[in-house]
Amino acid sequence: MSSITFSSQHTSGFGSSASSISDRELHDYSSSFDVVPDVSFQTNPLSAHPPRSSHHATGSTSSVYGREVYSNAEEVVEKTLPYDADSDYGDDKARAEAESKVRKEEVWRELLKTTNGRDKALKAMQYSLRMYLLFHSSFMMTSLLRSKTRRPWDIELVKRCESTIGGLSLTRKCLILFNWLTPLTSILAQHDSVPYSIDSSGAKSKSKPLLHTFLHTQPPVLLELVNGLSDDVYTFARLGLIGKRLGERAGRFSDWCWFVGTLIDLVENTLQRNVVSGQQHEVESRLYTDSMTGATTKSNPKASKIDEQELARLHREAYWIRVSFLKLVMDLIFVSYNVFNMKRAKNQVQTFTGLAAALLSTSKLYERHKMALFKAP
């Protein structure tokens, strides 16, 4: 008999990015899995199945460029997966019964407490009204071909909807003002962490200037900084504080930042999907090998249960990664119309992609807050 001892391990990763003026949301996710420290057991050296651990290293659970260094609480809620990887939900039936006890009103209450949640809710309202106006205009065109007149109440309704859409858009822009403070704070914290050097007079001084820290900051962090600044300039122009021409230039620059950031997140999302797919294949292969060698649930219940729970977790993780991928694709299509100044079917395409992105991101936030209430004591 041989003794094997496992030591405590922990891996975690977080990624985030700030929102932009016109539906600028990006994606990262996090996962962590803890192993109980100092666990020892005896194993049969003749056994064909090695002991299994519930710890799985995921090489790309954090961002490629490490944007987790400046993530804040609300951004983590929206950018991470809607559940914790180290949570043991048990079987699906017990999990569904426990989740049914969480009221929808409570979930929406917690979601709307956050700035990010209010932004997503207003975005869904904004693009739902835009979608309604699209169908309404198509219907009215058909009616005009028949009667050639428009009723006064219909004209007033369209004006009210357009005014509401403009108000919701401006409100969302004001909600994300000063988001550039988040990456700036992380850059300054990185600069403050640099050790002091003592000059010839014995005085302490920074070994590297602040400009050096900015130049050596990860590109996505700088991208979020300049994106947040340009967003604010555009918002102030909408509010009338600065000139319209400067605001339009800032808005176009912010669109380019959003476009590049979305491409980066699509690459990260692809890496994450590949890692999760590899883990799924590994667990499925292990379960298949056990079934072929006769290691059933009765003969080895603990190992089988661990693998089944891990496979269920990976399936949920893969599902929400696919949701994030679809949301990023919608964002990319939306911003491409602004960046490349495309005109054909712009209103229709941006309305559809904006509404789809709003619903997808809201569903992630809803599930995240639902899981938080589910696990609350």
GROMACS .gro file of C-alpha atoms in nm:
model
  377
    1MET     CA    1   0.000   0.000   0.000
    2SER     CA    2   0.122   0.349  -0.078
    3SER     CA    3   0.018   0.678   0.072
    4ILE     CA    4  -0.055   0.987  -0.137
    5THR     CA    5  -0.098   1.330   0.016
    6PHE     CA    6  -0.257   1.623  -0.165
    7SER     CA    7  -0.173   1.977  -0.065
    8SER     CA    8  -0.395   2.281  -0.086
    9GLN     CA    9  -0.422   2.437  -0.429
   10HIS     CA   10  -0.621   2.721  -0.569
   11THR     CA   11  -0.649   2.884  -0.907
   12SER     CA   12  -0.868   3.173  -0.999
   13GLY     CA   13  -0.892   3.438  -1.264
   14PHE     CA   14  -1.106   3.737  -1.338
   15GLY     CA   15  -1.137   3.957  -1.638
   16SER     CA   16  -1.335   4.271  -1.709
   17SER     CA   17  -1.359   4.580  -1.915
   18ALA     CA   18  -1.559   4.899  -1.883
   19SER     CA   19  -1.870   4.973  -2.084
   20SER     CA   20  -1.872   5.239  -2.354
   21ILE     CA   21  -2.112   5.506  -2.468
   22SER     CA   22  -2.317   5.302  -2.712
   23ASP     CA   23  -2.352   4.951  -2.580
   24ARG     CA   24  -1.981   4.894  -2.524
   25GLU     CA   25  -1.961   4.572  -2.327
   26LEU     CA   26  -1.680   4.316  -2.345
   27HIS     CA   27  -1.632   3.967  -2.195
   28ASP     CA   28  -1.415   3.764  -1.962
   29TYR     CA   29  -1.482   3.492  -1.726
   30SER     CA   30  -1.339   3.335  -1.417
   31SER     CA   31  -1.321   2.989  -1.266
   32SER     CA   32  -1.171   2.845  -0.951
   33PHE     CA   33  -1.167   2.506  -0.783
   34ASP     CA   34  -1.037   2.431  -0.436
   35VAL     CA   35  -0.896   2.106  -0.305
   36VAL     CA   36  -0.925   2.021   0.061
   37PRO     CA   37  -0.578   2.049   0.214
   38ASP     CA   38  -0.384   1.770   0.377
   39VAL     CA   39  -0.602   1.483   0.259
   40SER     CA   40  -0.434   1.141   0.277
   41PHE     CA   41  -0.564   0.803   0.180
   42GLN     CA   42  -0.442   0.456   0.093
   43THR     CA   43  -0.465   0.329  -0.261
   44ASN     CA   44  -0.409  -0.008  -0.417
   45PRO     CA   45  -0.085   0.004  -0.625
   46LEU     CA   46  -0.228  -0.265  -0.855
   47SER     CA   47  -0.532  -0.055  -0.941
   48ALA     CA   48  -0.557   0.057  -1.304
   49HIS     CA   49  -0.733   0.380  -1.203
   50PRO     CA   50  -0.527   0.652  -1.034
   51PRO     CA   51  -0.685   0.863  -0.758
   52ARG     CA   52  -0.883   1.155  -0.889
   53SER     CA   53  -0.876   1.511  -0.767
   54SER     CA   54  -1.146   1.770  -0.813
   55HIS     CA   55  -0.885   2.027  -0.903
   56HIS     CA   56  -0.861   2.113  -1.274
   57ALA     CA   57  -0.618   2.372  -1.398
   58THR     CA   58  -0.756   2.593  -1.670
   59GLY     CA   59  -0.486   2.764  -1.858
   60SER     CA   60  -0.694   3.047  -1.995
   61THR     CA   61  -0.936   3.123  -1.715
   62SER     CA   62  -0.790   3.469  -1.682
   63SER     CA   63  -0.758   3.727  -1.951
   64VAL     CA   64  -0.479   3.701  -2.203
   65TYR     CA   65  -0.350   4.043  -2.103
   66GLY     CA   66  -0.450   4.022  -1.737
   67ARG     CA   67  -0.724   4.284  -1.726
   68GLU     CA   68  -0.833   4.144  -1.392
   69VAL     CA   69  -0.588   4.387  -1.230
   70TYR     CA   70  -0.843   4.667  -1.246
   71SER     CA   71  -1.175   4.483  -1.234
   72ASN     CA   72  -1.436   4.628  -1.001
   73ALA     CA   73  -1.721   4.445  -0.832
   74GLU     CA   74  -1.997   4.530  -1.079
   75GLU     CA   75  -1.782   4.455  -1.384
   76VAL     CA   76  -1.686   4.117  -1.241
   77VAL     CA   77  -2.055   4.033  -1.195
   78GLU     CA   78  -2.127   4.100  -1.563
   79LYS     CA   79  -1.808   3.965  -1.716
   80THR     CA   80  -1.764   3.643  -1.523
   81LEU     CA   81  -1.967   3.330  -1.572
   82PRO     CA   82  -2.304   3.327  -1.391
   83TYR     CA   83  -2.183   3.071  -1.136
   84ASP     CA   84  -1.875   2.978  -0.934
   85ALA     CA   85  -1.674   2.682  -1.056
   86ASP     CA   86  -1.607   2.559  -0.703
   87SER     CA   87  -1.975   2.542  -0.608
   88ASP     CA   88  -2.122   2.196  -0.555
   89TYR     CA   89  -2.480   2.204  -0.676
   90GLY     CA   90  -2.543   1.831  -0.641
   91ASP     CA   91  -2.767   1.664  -0.895
   92ASP     CA   92  -2.979   1.864  -1.139
   93LYS     CA   93  -3.309   1.779  -0.969
   94ALA     CA   94  -3.198   1.903  -0.626
   95ARG     CA   95  -3.046   2.212  -0.783
   96ALA     CA   96  -3.365   2.294  -0.974
   97GLU     CA   97  -3.576   2.253  -0.660
   98ALA     CA   98  -3.348   2.484  -0.462
   99GLU     CA   99  -3.341   2.748  -0.735
  100SER     CA  100  -3.720   2.746  -0.760
  101LYS     CA  101  -3.731   2.890  -0.409
  102VAL     CA  102  -3.561   3.209  -0.533
  103ARG     CA  103  -3.827   3.457  -0.641
  104LYS     CA  104  -3.786   3.643  -0.968
  105GLU     CA  105  -3.871   3.972  -0.803
  106GLU     CA  106  -3.578   3.929  -0.564
  107VAL     CA  107  -3.340   3.860  -0.851
  108TRP     CA  108  -3.451   4.171  -1.040
  109ARG     CA  109  -3.425   4.377  -0.722
  110GLU     CA  110  -3.064   4.272  -0.671
  111LEU     CA  111  -2.984   4.316  -1.041
  112LEU     CA  112  -3.123   4.670  -1.056
  113LYS     CA  113  -2.927   4.771  -0.747
  114THR     CA  114  -2.610   4.776  -0.957
  115THR     CA  115  -2.520   5.036  -1.217
  116ASN     CA  116  -2.438   4.764  -1.464
  117GLY     CA  117  -2.776   4.600  -1.411
  118ARG     CA  118  -2.964   4.927  -1.463
  119ASP     CA  119  -2.761   4.992  -1.777
  120LYS     CA  120  -2.856   4.652  -1.922
  121ALA     CA  121  -3.223   4.696  -1.828
  122LEU     CA  122  -3.236   5.039  -1.993
  123LYS     CA  123  -3.058   4.903  -2.298
  124ALA     CA  124  -3.319   4.629  -2.337
  125MET     CA  125  -3.596   4.890  -2.311
  126GLN     CA  126  -3.421   5.120  -2.558
  127TYR     CA  127  -3.377   4.860  -2.831
  128SER     CA  128  -3.717   4.705  -2.770
  129LEU     CA  129  -3.869   5.043  -2.854
  130ARG     CA  130  -3.647   5.069  -3.161
  131MET     CA  131  -3.763   4.726  -3.272
  132TYR     CA  132  -4.124   4.830  -3.219
  133LEU     CA  133  -4.073   5.141  -3.434
  134LEU     CA  134  -3.925   4.928  -3.711
  135PHE     CA  135  -4.232   4.707  -3.728
  136HIS     CA  136  -4.460   5.006  -3.677
  137SER     CA  137  -4.306   5.196  -3.967
  138SER     CA  138  -4.339   4.894  -4.193
  139PHE     CA  139  -4.704   4.860  -4.098
  140MET     CA  140  -4.769   5.231  -4.151
  141MET     CA  141  -4.607   5.222  -4.494
  142THR     CA  142  -4.857   4.956  -4.592
  143SER     CA  143  -5.144   5.162  -4.449
  144LEU     CA  144  -5.031   5.478  -4.626
  145LEU     CA  145  -5.037   5.299  -4.959
  146ARG     CA  146  -5.407   5.235  -4.895
  147SER     CA  147  -5.535   5.548  -4.720
  148LYS     CA  148  -5.253   5.799  -4.793
  149THR     CA  149  -5.315   5.970  -4.456
  150ARG     CA  150  -5.172   5.934  -4.110
  151ARG     CA  151  -5.375   5.968  -3.797
  152PRO     CA  152  -5.270   6.235  -3.542
  153TRP     CA  153  -5.243   5.986  -3.256
  154ASP     CA  154  -5.004   5.773  -3.463
  155ILE     CA  155  -4.772   6.068  -3.530
  156GLU     CA  156  -4.775   6.157  -3.160
  157LEU     CA  157  -4.698   5.798  -3.060
  158VAL     CA  158  -4.394   5.782  -3.288
  159LYS     CA  159  -4.264   6.114  -3.151
  160ARG     CA  160  -4.300   5.994  -2.793
  161CYS     CA  161  -4.119   5.667  -2.866
  162GLU     CA  162  -3.833   5.849  -3.040
  163SER     CA  163  -3.803   6.091  -2.749
  164THR     CA  164  -3.797   5.802  -2.500
  165ILE     CA  165  -3.527   5.623  -2.700
  166GLY     CA  166  -3.311   5.937  -2.700
  167GLY     CA  167  -3.360   5.983  -2.326
  168LEU     CA  168  -3.271   5.622  -2.249
  169SER     CA  169  -2.957   5.649  -2.464
  170LEU     CA  170  -2.840   5.964  -2.285
  171THR     CA  171  -2.921   5.814  -1.945
  172ARG     CA  172  -2.710   5.509  -2.021
  173LYS     CA  173  -2.422   5.731  -2.127
  174CYS     CA  174  -2.443   5.922  -1.799
  175LEU     CA  175  -2.445   5.597  -1.601
  176ILE     CA  176  -2.100   5.503  -1.731
  177LEU     CA  177  -1.936   5.842  -1.682
  178PHE     CA  178  -1.586   5.834  -1.527
  179ASN     CA  179  -1.530   5.465  -1.598
  180TRP     CA  180  -1.175   5.560  -1.693
  181LEU     CA  181  -1.098   5.601  -1.321
  182THR     CA  182  -1.091   5.221  -1.284
  183PRO     CA  183  -0.797   5.151  -1.521
  184LEU     CA  184  -0.625   5.472  -1.408
  185THR     CA  185  -0.638   5.358  -1.046
  186SER     CA  186  -0.484   5.023  -1.136
  187ILE     CA  187  -0.202   5.193  -1.330
  188LEU     CA  188  -0.127   5.425  -1.039
  189ALA     CA  189  -0.136   5.133  -0.796
  190GLN     CA  190   0.111   4.949  -1.015
  191HIS     CA  191   0.336   5.255  -1.014
  192ASP     CA  192   0.313   5.288  -0.634
  193SER     CA  193   0.414   4.924  -0.595
  194VAL     CA  194   0.751   4.993  -0.759
  195PRO     CA  195   1.025   4.992  -0.489
  196TYR     CA  196   1.199   5.315  -0.397
  197SER     CA  197   1.559   5.389  -0.479
  198ILE     CA  198   1.793   5.596  -0.263
  199ASP     CA  199   1.998   5.861  -0.442
  200SER     CA  200   2.339   5.997  -0.342
  201SER     CA  201   2.186   6.243  -0.094
  202GLY     CA  202   2.003   5.965   0.089
  203ALA     CA  203   1.655   6.074  -0.024
  204LYS     CA  204   1.402   5.823  -0.149
  205SER     CA  205   1.280   5.853  -0.506
  206LYS     CA  206   1.090   5.639  -0.750
  207SER     CA  207   1.319   5.417  -0.950
  208LYS     CA  208   1.093   5.457  -1.258
  209PRO     CA  209   0.887   5.761  -1.366
  210LEU     CA  210   0.510   5.751  -1.406
  211LEU     CA  211   0.542   5.777  -1.784
  212HIS     CA  212   0.743   5.454  -1.784
  213THR     CA  213   0.459   5.280  -1.601
  214PHE     CA  214   0.204   5.402  -1.857
  215LEU     CA  215   0.420   5.289  -2.148
  216HIS     CA  216   0.464   4.942  -1.999
  217THR     CA  217   0.100   4.891  -1.900
  218GLN     CA  218  -0.086   4.605  -2.070
  219PRO     CA  219  -0.249   4.723  -2.396
  220PRO     CA  220  -0.609   4.637  -2.295
  221VAL     CA  221  -0.575   4.849  -1.980
  222LEU     CA  222  -0.460   5.149  -2.183
  223LEU     CA  223  -0.735   5.077  -2.434
  224GLU     CA  224  -0.996   5.093  -2.158
  225LEU     CA  225  -0.844   5.415  -2.024
  226VAL     CA  226  -0.856   5.605  -2.352
  227ASN     CA  227  -1.193   5.449  -2.435
  228GLY     CA  228  -1.341   5.575  -2.109
  229LEU     CA  229  -1.197   5.924  -2.165
  230SER     CA  230  -1.333   5.947  -2.519
  231ASP     CA  231  -1.670   5.817  -2.399
  232ASP     CA  232  -1.690   6.097  -2.144
  233VAL     CA  233  -1.597   6.360  -2.404
  234TYR     CA  234  -1.876   6.235  -2.629
  235THR     CA  235  -2.123   6.232  -2.340
  236PHE     CA  236  -2.033   6.587  -2.240
  237ALA     CA  237  -2.087   6.692  -2.601
  238ARG     CA  238  -2.433   6.530  -2.590
  239LEU     CA  239  -2.503   6.723  -2.271
  240GLY     CA  240  -2.393   7.046  -2.441
  241LEU     CA  241  -2.086   7.114  -2.227
  242ILE     CA  242  -1.839   7.096  -2.517
  243GLY     CA  243  -1.853   7.140  -2.894
  244LYS     CA  244  -2.038   6.901  -3.119
  245ARG     CA  245  -1.746   6.849  -3.358
  246LEU     CA  246  -1.509   6.743  -3.079
  247GLY     CA  247  -1.776   6.511  -2.943
  248GLU     CA  248  -1.822   6.342  -3.281
  249ARG     CA  249  -1.448   6.282  -3.312
  250ALA     CA  250  -1.434   6.140  -2.961
  251GLY     CA  251  -1.730   5.915  -3.037
  252ARG     CA  252  -1.565   5.779  -3.351
  253PHE     CA  253  -1.240   5.715  -3.164
  254SER     CA  254  -1.435   5.536  -2.892
  255ASP     CA  255  -1.601   5.318  -3.157
  256TRP     CA  256  -1.256   5.210  -3.276
  257CYS     CA  257  -1.155   5.125  -2.919
  258TRP     CA  258  -1.473   4.921  -2.879
  259PHE     CA  259  -1.407   4.744  -3.209
  260VAL     CA  260  -1.050   4.647  -3.115
  261GLY     CA  261  -1.150   4.544  -2.765
  262THR     CA  262  -1.426   4.321  -2.900
  263LEU     CA  263  -1.180   4.147  -3.132
  264ILE     CA  264  -0.948   4.084  -2.836
  265ASP     CA  265  -1.233   3.936  -2.634
  266LEU     CA  266  -1.337   3.712  -2.923
  267VAL     CA  267  -0.984   3.568  -2.928
  268GLU     CA  268  -0.998   3.512  -2.551
  269ASN     CA  269  -1.340   3.352  -2.582
  270THR     CA  270  -1.207   3.111  -2.845
  271LEU     CA  271  -0.920   3.011  -2.618
  272GLN     CA  272  -1.159   2.956  -2.329
  273ARG     CA  273  -1.387   2.737  -2.540
  274ASN     CA  274  -1.091   2.526  -2.649
  275VAL     CA  275  -0.979   2.475  -2.288
  276VAL     CA  276  -1.328   2.379  -2.168
  277SER     CA  277  -1.377   2.149  -2.467
  278GLY     CA  278  -1.051   1.972  -2.383
  279GLN     CA  279  -1.157   1.931  -2.021
  280GLN     CA  280  -1.494   1.790  -2.127
  281HIS     CA  281  -1.323   1.539  -2.353
  282GLU     CA  282  -1.091   1.436  -2.069
  283VAL     CA  283  -1.373   1.376  -1.821
  284GLU     CA  284  -1.591   1.198  -2.078
  285SER     CA  285  -1.298   0.974  -2.174
  286ARG     CA  286  -1.242   0.889  -1.808
  287LEU     CA  287  -1.609   0.801  -1.757
  288TYR     CA  288  -1.608   0.589  -2.072
  289THR     CA  289  -1.294   0.405  -1.962
  290ASP     CA  290  -1.449   0.335  -1.623
  291SER     CA  291  -1.764   0.198  -1.785
  292MET     CA  292  -1.560  -0.030  -2.013
  293THR     CA  293  -1.341  -0.160  -1.728
  294GLY     CA  294  -1.637  -0.225  -1.497
  295ALA     CA  295  -1.570   0.061  -1.254
  296THR     CA  296  -1.935   0.150  -1.198
  297THR     CA  297  -2.095   0.389  -0.956
  298LYS     CA  298  -2.143   0.109  -0.703
  299SER     CA  299  -1.781  -0.004  -0.713
  300ASN     CA  300  -1.634   0.347  -0.701
  301PRO     CA  301  -1.914   0.590  -0.606
  302LYS     CA  302  -1.699   0.884  -0.496
  303ALA     CA  303  -1.491   0.901  -0.814
  304SER     CA  304  -1.794   0.862  -1.039
  305LYS     CA  305  -1.984   1.133  -0.855
  306ILE     CA  306  -1.690   1.374  -0.881
  307ASP     CA  307  -1.659   1.314  -1.255
  308GLU     CA  308  -2.033   1.353  -1.313
  309GLN     CA  309  -2.046   1.679  -1.118
  310GLU     CA  310  -1.738   1.807  -1.298
  311LEU     CA  311  -1.889   1.720  -1.637
  312ALA     CA  312  -2.213   1.898  -1.547
  313ARG     CA  313  -2.013   2.205  -1.440
  314LEU     CA  314  -1.818   2.203  -1.766
  315HIS     CA  315  -2.142   2.179  -1.966
  316ARG     CA  316  -2.279   2.486  -1.787
  317GLU     CA  317  -1.950   2.668  -1.836
  318ALA     CA  318  -1.946   2.587  -2.208
  319TYR     CA  319  -2.306   2.708  -2.242
  320TRP     CA  320  -2.234   3.051  -2.094
  321ILE     CA  321  -1.914   3.084  -2.297
  322ARG     CA  322  -2.125   3.030  -2.610
  323VAL     CA  323  -2.369   3.295  -2.485
  324SER     CA  324  -2.077   3.536  -2.439
  325PHE     CA  325  -1.952   3.453  -2.787
  326LEU     CA  326  -2.290   3.536  -2.944
  327LYS     CA  327  -2.303   3.860  -2.750
  328LEU     CA  328  -1.956   3.958  -2.870
  329VAL     CA  329  -2.052   3.881  -3.230
  330MET     CA  330  -2.357   4.108  -3.195
  331ASP     CA  331  -2.135   4.384  -3.055
  332LEU     CA  332  -1.887   4.341  -3.339
  333ILE     CA  333  -2.157   4.368  -3.605
  334PHE     CA  334  -2.307   4.671  -3.432
  335VAL     CA  335  -1.985   4.867  -3.400
  336SER     CA  336  -1.863   4.771  -3.748
  337TYR     CA  337  -2.142   4.982  -3.897
  338ASN     CA  338  -2.009   5.284  -3.708
  339VAL     CA  339  -1.640   5.219  -3.764
  340PHE     CA  340  -1.662   5.148  -4.137
  341ASN     CA  341  -1.947   5.395  -4.196
  342MET     CA  342  -2.176   5.137  -4.356
  343LYS     CA  343  -2.519   5.266  -4.454
  344ARG     CA  344  -2.708   4.972  -4.601
  345ALA     CA  345  -2.977   4.849  -4.359
  346LYS     CA  346  -2.790   5.019  -4.074
  347ASN     CA  347  -3.095   5.097  -3.863
  348GLN     CA  348  -3.242   4.748  -3.899
  349VAL     CA  349  -2.916   4.561  -3.833
  350GLN     CA  350  -2.810   4.775  -3.538
  351THR     CA  351  -3.155   4.749  -3.384
  352PHE     CA  352  -3.153   4.370  -3.406
  353THR     CA  353  -2.792   4.326  -3.286
  354GLY     CA  354  -2.835   4.583  -3.008
  355LEU     CA  355  -3.146   4.411  -2.875
  356ALA     CA  356  -2.985   4.067  -2.901
  357ALA     CA  357  -2.674   4.183  -2.715
  358ALA     CA  358  -2.890   4.347  -2.446
  359LEU     CA  359  -3.093   4.030  -2.389
  360LEU     CA  360  -2.785   3.805  -2.382
  361SER     CA  361  -2.593   4.022  -2.135
  362THR     CA  362  -2.904   4.068  -1.919
  363SER     CA  363  -2.955   3.692  -1.906
  364LYS     CA  364  -2.599   3.646  -1.779
  365LEU     CA  365  -2.648   3.911  -1.511
  366TYR     CA  366  -2.984   3.764  -1.412
  367GLU     CA  367  -2.836   3.416  -1.374
  368ARG     CA  368  -2.542   3.553  -1.177
  369HIS     CA  369  -2.763   3.730  -0.924
  370LYS     CA  370  -2.992   3.427  -0.909
  371MET     CA  371  -2.697   3.206  -0.815
  372ALA     CA  372  -2.589   3.460  -0.552
  373LEU     CA  373  -2.933   3.447  -0.390
  374PHE     CA  374  -2.941   3.070  -0.425
  375LYS     CA  375  -2.616   3.033  -0.230
  376ALA     CA  376  -2.702   3.303   0.028
  377PRO     CA  377  -2.759   3.165   0.380
   0.00000   0.00000   0.00000
